[in-house]
Short mmCIF file of C-alpha atoms in Angstrom, two decimals:
data_model
loop_
_atom_site.label_atom_id
_atom_site.label_comp_id
_atom_site.label_asym_id
_atom_site.label_seq_id
_atom_site.Cartn_x
_atom_site.Cartn_y
_atom_site.Cartn_z
CA MET K 1 0.29 0.19 -0.14
CA LEU K 2 1.04 3.38 -0.49
CA THR K 3 1.64 5.01 2.47
CA LYS K 4 1.55 9.65 2.23
CA ASP K 5 4.64 9.28 3.79
CA ILE K 6 6.68 7.07 1.29
CA TYR K 7 4.67 8.68 -1.47
CA LEU K 8 5.87 12.39 -0.04
CA SER K 9 9.94 10.85 0.12
CA HIS K 10 9.80 9.55 -3.41
CA CYS K 11 8.13 12.72 -4.34
CA ALA K 12 11.20 15.18 -2.97
CA ARG K 13 13.54 12.01 -4.17
CA THR K 14 11.85 12.50 -7.81
CA LEU K 15 12.08 16.06 -7.94
CA ARG K 16 15.81 15.80 -7.34
CA TYR K 17 16.44 13.27 -10.22
CA LEU K 18 14.05 15.96 -12.91
CA GLU K 19 16.35 18.85 -11.71
CA ARG K 20 19.66 16.56 -12.37
CA ALA K 21 18.29 15.70 -15.70
CA GLY K 22 17.38 20.01 -16.24
CA VAL K 23 13.49 18.37 -16.48
CA VAL K 24 11.37 21.92 -15.39
CA LEU K 25 7.68 21.07 -13.94
CA SER K 26 5.09 23.41 -13.56
CA GLU K 27 3.66 23.33 -9.75
CA LYS K 28 0.81 21.69 -10.97
CA GLU K 29 2.70 19.20 -12.36
CA LYS K 30 4.97 18.46 -9.01
CA GLU K 31 1.55 17.95 -7.47
CA ALA K 32 0.33 15.49 -9.64
CA ILE K 33 3.69 12.95 -9.57
CA GLU K 34 2.66 9.49 -9.51
CA VAL K 35 4.42 6.74 -7.47
CA ALA K 36 3.74 3.51 -8.90
CA GLU K 37 4.28 0.59 -6.71
CA TYR K 38 1.62 -2.16 -8.44
CA GLY K 39 0.15 -2.63 -4.56
CA LEU K 40 3.39 -5.11 -4.35
CA GLY K 41 4.45 -2.59 -1.47
CA ILE K 42 8.69 -2.91 -1.81
CA PRO K 43 8.58 0.70 -4.11
CA ASP K 44 12.06 1.15 -4.02
CA ARG K 45 12.47 -2.00 -5.93
CA ILE K 46 9.75 -2.70 -7.98
CA GLY K 47 8.04 1.07 -8.59
CA LEU K 48 8.76 3.91 -10.23
CA GLN K 49 8.11 7.67 -10.17
CA LEU K 50 5.66 9.51 -13.66
CA VAL K 51 4.76 12.96 -14.80
CA VAL K 52 2.52 12.34 -17.09
CA TYR K 53 2.92 15.81 -19.68
CA VAL K 54 -0.13 15.08 -21.88
CA ASN K 55 -2.32 12.30 -22.79
CA THR K 56 -5.48 12.55 -25.40
CA GLU K 57 -6.68 10.19 -27.55
CA ARG K 58 -4.36 10.70 -30.05
CA TYR K 59 -0.77 10.56 -27.83
CA CYS K 60 1.01 10.21 -24.91
CA ALA K 61 4.34 12.44 -23.54
CA LYS K 62 5.23 11.48 -19.96
CA GLU K 63 8.63 11.72 -17.81
CA LEU K 64 9.84 8.38 -16.07
CA VAL K 65 11.97 8.65 -12.68
CA LEU K 66 14.08 5.80 -11.68
CA PHE K 67 15.84 5.80 -8.37
CA PRO K 68 18.79 3.42 -8.69
CA GLY K 69 18.20 0.28 -9.03
CA GLN K 70 14.18 0.17 -9.33
CA THR K 71 12.32 -1.72 -11.73
CA CYS K 72 9.57 -1.44 -13.61
CA PRO K 73 8.21 -4.86 -13.68
CA GLU K 74 7.38 -7.10 -17.13
CA HIS K 75 4.12 -6.11 -19.12
CA ARG K 76 2.84 -5.69 -22.60
CA HIS K 77 -0.18 -3.12 -23.72
CA PRO K 78 -2.82 -5.22 -25.31
CA PRO K 79 -5.32 -4.38 -27.93
CA VAL K 80 -7.81 -2.07 -27.30
CA GLY K 81 -11.00 -2.73 -29.21
CA SER K 82 -10.02 -2.35 -32.48
CA GLU K 83 -6.87 -0.27 -32.09
CA PRO K 84 -3.20 -2.36 -31.77
CA GLY K 85 -2.40 -2.18 -28.21
CA LYS K 86 -0.25 0.99 -26.98
CA GLN K 87 3.55 1.52 -28.91
CA GLU K 88 6.12 3.69 -26.89
CA THR K 89 9.42 5.02 -27.20
CA PHE K 90 11.77 4.94 -24.43
CA ARG K 91 14.55 8.03 -24.56
CA CYS K 92 17.11 7.77 -21.70
CA ARG K 93 17.48 11.76 -20.55
CA TRP K 94 19.61 10.92 -17.67
CA GLY K 95 21.02 8.14 -15.95
CA LYS K 96 20.87 4.52 -17.38
CA VAL K 97 18.62 2.37 -17.97
CA TYR K 98 18.68 -1.82 -18.77
CA LEU K 99 15.86 -2.62 -20.97
CA TYR K 100 14.33 -6.07 -21.23
CA VAL K 101 12.29 -7.38 -24.34
CA PRO K 102 11.97 -10.69 -26.59
CA GLY K 103 14.70 -12.02 -28.63
CA GLU K 104 18.14 -13.89 -27.63
CA LYS K 105 19.09 -14.19 -23.86
CA THR K 106 22.14 -11.48 -23.38
CA PRO K 107 24.70 -13.35 -21.84
CA HIS K 108 26.12 -11.07 -18.93
CA MET K 109 22.86 -8.90 -18.19
CA HIS K 110 23.85 -5.89 -16.04
CA ALA K 111 20.02 -6.03 -14.10
CA SER K 112 19.79 -7.40 -10.64
CA VAL K 113 15.60 -9.43 -10.85
CA PRO K 114 14.03 -8.79 -7.69
CA GLN K 115 14.94 -12.40 -6.30
CA GLU K 116 11.00 -12.78 -3.85
CA ARG K 117 8.96 -12.30 -8.07
CA ARG K 118 12.04 -13.68 -10.21
CA ASP K 119 9.39 -16.16 -11.65
CA PHE K 120 7.03 -13.32 -12.91
CA PHE K 121 10.02 -12.50 -15.51
CA THR K 122 10.16 -14.00 -18.88
CA VAL K 123 12.37 -12.24 -21.51
CA TRP K 124 16.08 -11.33 -21.39
CA HIS K 125 16.85 -9.73 -24.45
CA GLU K 126 18.88 -6.76 -23.27
CA VAL K 127 18.96 -3.43 -24.71
CA VAL K 128 21.43 -0.04 -22.72
CA LEU K 129 20.22 3.05 -23.27
CA LEU K 130 22.09 5.87 -21.76
CA PRO K 131 21.46 9.09 -22.53
CA GLY K 132 20.34 10.59 -26.14
CA ASP K 133 19.43 6.31 -26.84
CA GLN K 134 16.18 6.00 -27.04
CA TYR K 135 14.26 2.49 -28.19
CA THR K 136 10.51 2.11 -29.02
CA ILE K 137 8.66 -1.38 -28.02
CA PRO K 138 5.76 -2.75 -30.68
CA PRO K 139 2.26 -2.65 -29.17
CA ASP K 140 1.52 -6.33 -26.85
CA THR K 141 5.20 -7.00 -26.34
CA LEU K 142 6.46 -7.84 -23.11
CA HIS K 143 9.54 -6.04 -21.81
CA TRP K 144 10.61 -4.90 -18.31
CA PHE K 145 13.48 -2.22 -17.36
CA GLN K 146 15.38 -0.61 -14.52
CA ALA K 147 17.90 1.75 -13.56
CA GLY K 148 21.43 1.57 -13.36
CA GLU K 149 23.14 2.45 -10.07
CA GLU K 150 22.41 6.26 -10.45
CA GLY K 151 19.23 6.23 -11.25
CA ALA K 152 17.82 7.12 -14.24
CA VAL K 153 15.32 10.06 -16.10
CA VAL K 154 13.00 8.66 -19.24
CA SER K 155 11.11 10.51 -21.61
CA GLU K 156 8.13 8.30 -23.19
CA PHE K 157 6.99 9.28 -25.98
CA SER K 158 3.59 7.13 -27.35
CA SER K 159 0.57 6.33 -28.32
CA PRO K 160 -2.62 6.90 -25.83
CA SER K 161 -1.44 4.99 -22.49
CA ARG K 162 -4.72 3.08 -21.05
CA ASP K 163 -2.01 2.42 -18.00
CA ALA K 164 -5.10 0.50 -15.80
CA LEU K 165 -5.40 -2.36 -19.11
CA ASP K 166 -2.16 -3.41 -19.34
CA VAL K 167 -1.38 -6.88 -18.58
CA TYR K 168 1.60 -7.98 -16.08
CA THR K 169 3.73 -11.44 -15.96
CA ASP K 170 2.89 -11.25 -11.98
CA PRO K 171 -0.20 -12.08 -10.81
CA LEU K 172 0.44 -10.50 -7.44
CA ILE K 173 0.14 -7.15 -9.89
CA ARG K 174 -2.56 -4.88 -9.67
CA PRO K 175 -2.03 -2.08 -12.86
CA ASP K 176 -4.59 0.03 -11.07
CA ALA K 177 -2.98 0.48 -7.85
CA PRO K 178 -3.24 3.79 -6.54
CA ARG K 179 -0.59 5.73 -7.36
CA GLN K 180 -0.89 8.97 -5.36
CA PRO K 181 -2.40 7.81 -1.53
CA TRP K 182 -5.38 10.80 -1.74
CA MET O 1 17.68 28.92 -49.97
CA LEU O 2 19.49 26.36 -47.36
CA THR O 3 23.49 27.16 -48.01
CA LYS O 4 25.76 24.59 -46.57
CA ASP O 5 27.95 27.97 -44.35
CA ILE O 6 23.87 28.68 -42.84
CA TYR O 7 23.41 24.67 -41.95
CA LEU O 8 26.61 24.37 -40.60
CA SER O 9 26.73 27.26 -38.21
CA HIS O 10 22.81 26.99 -37.13
CA CYS O 11 23.71 23.42 -36.07
CA ALA O 12 26.25 24.28 -34.10
CA ARG O 13 24.31 27.19 -32.13
CA THR O 14 21.64 24.49 -32.35
CA LEU O 15 23.82 22.12 -29.96
CA ARG O 16 24.83 24.71 -28.00
CA TYR O 17 20.89 25.27 -27.10
CA LEU O 18 20.53 21.88 -26.46
CA GLU O 19 23.04 22.12 -24.19
CA ARG O 20 22.00 24.98 -22.07
CA ALA O 21 19.10 22.97 -21.70
CA GLY O 22 20.05 19.68 -20.94
CA VAL O 23 19.32 17.72 -23.48
CA VAL O 24 21.44 14.94 -24.53
CA LEU O 25 21.33 14.06 -28.64
CA SER O 26 22.99 10.75 -30.11
CA GLU O 27 26.11 11.03 -32.83
CA LYS O 28 23.14 10.04 -35.26
CA GLU O 29 20.53 12.41 -34.10
CA LYS O 30 23.12 15.45 -34.09
CA GLU O 31 24.19 14.90 -38.07
CA ALA O 32 20.03 14.87 -38.42
CA ILE O 33 19.61 18.62 -37.53
CA GLU O 34 16.46 20.04 -39.99
CA VAL O 35 17.37 23.82 -40.49
CA ALA O 36 13.87 24.74 -41.55
CA GLU O 37 13.73 27.88 -43.11
CA TYR O 38 10.89 27.32 -45.59
CA GLY O 39 12.50 28.65 -48.94
CA LEU O 40 12.15 32.33 -47.51
CA GLY O 41 16.03 32.68 -47.10
CA ILE O 42 15.61 34.62 -44.15
CA PRO O 43 16.42 31.93 -41.60
CA ASP O 44 18.03 34.20 -38.45
CA ARG O 45 14.19 35.59 -38.37
CA ILE O 46 11.63 33.11 -40.04
CA GLY O 47 12.97 29.75 -39.21
CA LEU O 48 13.70 27.13 -36.31
CA GLN O 49 15.74 24.20 -36.26
CA LEU O 50 14.75 21.24 -35.21
CA VAL O 51 15.41 17.25 -34.13
CA VAL O 52 13.01 14.55 -34.71
CA TYR O 53 13.14 11.60 -32.14
CA VAL O 54 10.53 9.62 -33.75
CA ASN O 55 7.58 9.74 -36.08
CA THR O 56 5.32 6.53 -36.56
CA GLU O 57 1.63 6.02 -37.62
CA ARG O 58 0.56 7.05 -34.49
CA TYR O 59 2.72 9.37 -33.04
CA CYS O 60 5.54 12.04 -32.96
CA ALA O 61 8.13 13.62 -30.23
CA LYS O 62 10.83 16.23 -31.79
CA GLU O 63 12.71 18.73 -29.83
CA LEU O 64 12.25 22.84 -31.53
CA VAL O 65 15.11 24.92 -31.19
CA LEU O 66 14.54 29.02 -31.65
CA PHE O 67 17.20 31.05 -31.65
CA PRO O 68 16.31 34.60 -29.78
CA GLY O 69 13.71 36.23 -31.80
CA GLN O 70 13.45 33.60 -34.28
CA THR O 71 9.78 32.65 -35.60
CA CYS O 72 7.71 29.77 -36.72
CA PRO O 73 5.64 31.27 -39.56
CA GLU O 74 1.71 30.90 -39.42
CA HIS O 75 0.53 27.36 -40.18
CA ARG O 76 -2.37 24.82 -39.21
CA HIS O 77 -2.61 20.92 -39.81
CA PRO O 78 -5.33 20.18 -42.20
CA PRO O 79 -6.70 16.39 -42.08
CA VAL O 80 -5.22 13.82 -43.95
CA GLY O 81 -7.57 11.42 -45.92
CA SER O 82 -9.89 10.32 -42.86
CA GLU O 83 -8.07 11.41 -40.60
CA PRO O 84 -8.05 14.98 -38.67
CA GLY O 85 -5.44 17.37 -38.54
CA LYS O 86 -2.29 16.90 -36.34
CA GLN O 87 -3.09 17.80 -32.60
CA GLU O 88 0.33 19.01 -30.91
CA THR O 89 1.33 20.39 -27.42
CA PHE O 90 4.63 22.33 -27.43
CA ARG O 91 6.53 22.07 -24.42
CA CYS O 92 9.14 24.75 -23.12
CA ARG O 93 12.06 23.45 -21.43
CA TRP O 94 14.76 26.20 -21.43
CA GLY O 95 13.76 30.23 -22.59
CA LYS O 96 11.04 30.95 -23.31
CA VAL O 97 8.14 31.24 -26.17
CA TYR O 98 5.39 33.79 -27.12
CA LEU O 99 2.64 31.35 -29.09
CA TYR O 100 -0.05 32.52 -31.00
CA VAL O 101 -3.43 31.31 -31.77
CA PRO O 102 -6.86 31.84 -32.59
CA GLY O 103 -8.43 34.15 -29.79
CA GLU O 104 -9.67 37.64 -28.63
CA LYS O 105 -6.22 39.50 -29.57
CA THR O 106 -3.86 40.11 -27.01
CA PRO O 107 -3.11 44.28 -26.72
CA HIS O 108 0.28 44.16 -25.62
CA MET O 109 1.79 41.61 -27.37
CA HIS O 110 5.54 40.70 -27.15
CA ALA O 111 6.59 39.11 -30.67
CA SER O 112 7.76 41.19 -32.74
CA VAL O 113 5.88 40.54 -36.36
CA PRO O 114 9.02 40.11 -39.38
CA GLN O 115 7.94 43.56 -41.01
CA GLU O 116 8.57 41.83 -44.60
CA ARG O 117 5.92 39.09 -44.12
CA ARG O 118 3.78 41.50 -42.03
CA ASP O 119 0.16 40.16 -43.68
CA PHE O 120 0.93 36.60 -43.23
CA PHE O 121 0.46 36.79 -39.81
CA THR O 122 -3.75 36.52 -38.54
CA VAL O 123 -3.74 35.22 -35.24
CA TRP O 124 -3.04 37.60 -32.46
CA HIS O 125 -3.78 35.91 -29.16
CA GLU O 126 -0.73 34.98 -27.17
CA VAL O 127 0.10 32.72 -24.74
CA VAL O 128 3.70 32.91 -23.17
CA LEU O 129 5.52 29.53 -22.31
CA LEU O 130 7.90 29.46 -19.75
CA PRO O 131 10.23 26.11 -18.94
CA GLY O 132 7.32 23.53 -17.22
CA ASP O 133 4.77 25.17 -19.98
CA GLN O 134 2.84 23.89 -21.91
CA TYR O 135 0.31 24.65 -24.41
CA THR O 136 -1.49 22.24 -26.85
CA ILE O 137 -2.65 22.82 -30.27
CA PRO O 138 -6.26 21.46 -31.67
CA PRO O 139 -5.96 20.18 -35.20
CA ASP O 140 -6.30 22.32 -38.40
CA THR O 141 -5.79 26.09 -35.83
CA LEU O 142 -3.49 28.35 -37.11
CA HIS O 143 -0.58 28.95 -35.06
CA TRP O 144 2.68 30.67 -35.13
CA PHE O 145 5.32 30.98 -31.93
CA GLN O 146 8.40 33.13 -31.75
CA ALA O 147 11.42 32.81 -28.95
CA GLY O 148 11.95 35.41 -26.54
CA GLU O 149 15.50 37.58 -26.43
CA GLU O 150 16.96 34.48 -25.53
CA GLY O 151 16.22 31.56 -27.55
CA ALA O 152 14.12 28.46 -26.10
CA VAL O 153 14.28 24.41 -26.49
CA VAL O 154 10.37 23.28 -27.00
CA SER O 155 9.86 19.72 -26.67
CA GLU O 156 6.94 18.78 -29.52
CA PHE O 157 4.62 15.94 -28.44
CA SER O 158 1.81 15.13 -31.75
CA SER O 159 -0.06 12.47 -33.62
CA PRO O 160 1.73 11.94 -36.69
CA SER O 161 3.87 14.79 -38.21
CA ARG O 162 3.11 15.06 -42.18
CA ASP O 163 5.27 18.49 -42.05
CA ALA O 164 5.27 19.06 -46.20
CA LEU O 165 1.44 19.15 -45.86
CA ASP O 166 1.39 22.04 -43.42
CA VAL O 167 -0.85 24.89 -45.12
CA TYR O 168 0.89 28.10 -43.96
CA THR O 169 -0.79 31.60 -44.77
CA ASP O 170 2.73 32.64 -46.79
CA PRO O 171 2.01 31.83 -49.86
CA LEU O 172 5.89 32.50 -50.61
CA ILE O 173 6.62 29.74 -48.07
CA ARG O 174 7.33 26.17 -49.11
CA PRO O 175 6.57 23.54 -46.30
CA ASP O 176 8.92 20.77 -48.23
CA ALA O 177 11.86 23.26 -48.54
CA PRO O 178 15.41 21.15 -47.85
CA ARG O 179 15.88 21.69 -44.37
CA GLN O 180 19.32 19.71 -44.94
CA PRO O 181 21.84 21.35 -47.43
CA TRP O 182 22.92 17.64 -49.51
#
């Protein structure tokens, strides 16, 4: 469960990462920071922080902040009605991200899989994103990612986001778990 | 006409602005910088620099760089086939932008209209964008913008870009004029 204390400390830390990346937020955006912990209750390991800039019926743009070693758990974006699943581009702005997608398993991968949820990570082809690098995930494709030792700030450009409809590999995950404690 | 000398000097200057804004480009992106001067031949006054991060059939993201006082001329994004025109969100990352859209004329506007093309600016409702501010332009809506005295770096999030189909108010403008000299 996302407590007010955890939310506020994660927000304060998020703002420091954004500052390092040169990202400026409006006051309204600062108050709308989301802390996704997916109902797992281990937000320092599985979770991430989000700032949604815009999410219309046609496109979406967000800033994602990951603390050192924090992991966005494996999921895919399924088709919604007649629309194919969400297509999204991750662009590393600051720090380092290890992204995993279907494909040949990378022999010496960099991320540390959270051991208590180990069974629910199934794709192992590693893409390393440094500042200025980006990668586009096709619709309905499994992926997960973890920040490097300094954390990361990642811009996400995509078709519309419908986060509550995402399909996670881990059955304990609640994609619609609250991202703010109020 | 966009000469190689102008292109290269504008690119070098663009990189300095991006650096100030904390934006990192890949080497490939540095080589793909676009200098839009619309065939008018006055790129320091009417023109802007672009880095296209991604432009798929579903969404587009770019970074726009405007030097002090540089102006993106008035245009709209018309429907394409059965699709409504491009919808786009401008987010100021660094510097200041004066954006003009249809609506009540702002009494004491900040931008200086380029006098030799004065007749081809027709919307006068001013929106001032400082870092962290953003504004979404509906499809098929006239707009133009000018950087403030320090220049500006602006992120653009949008539905797909089809720049050559944009409709400019100024009949001298060629939307498909080359943006690189080769």
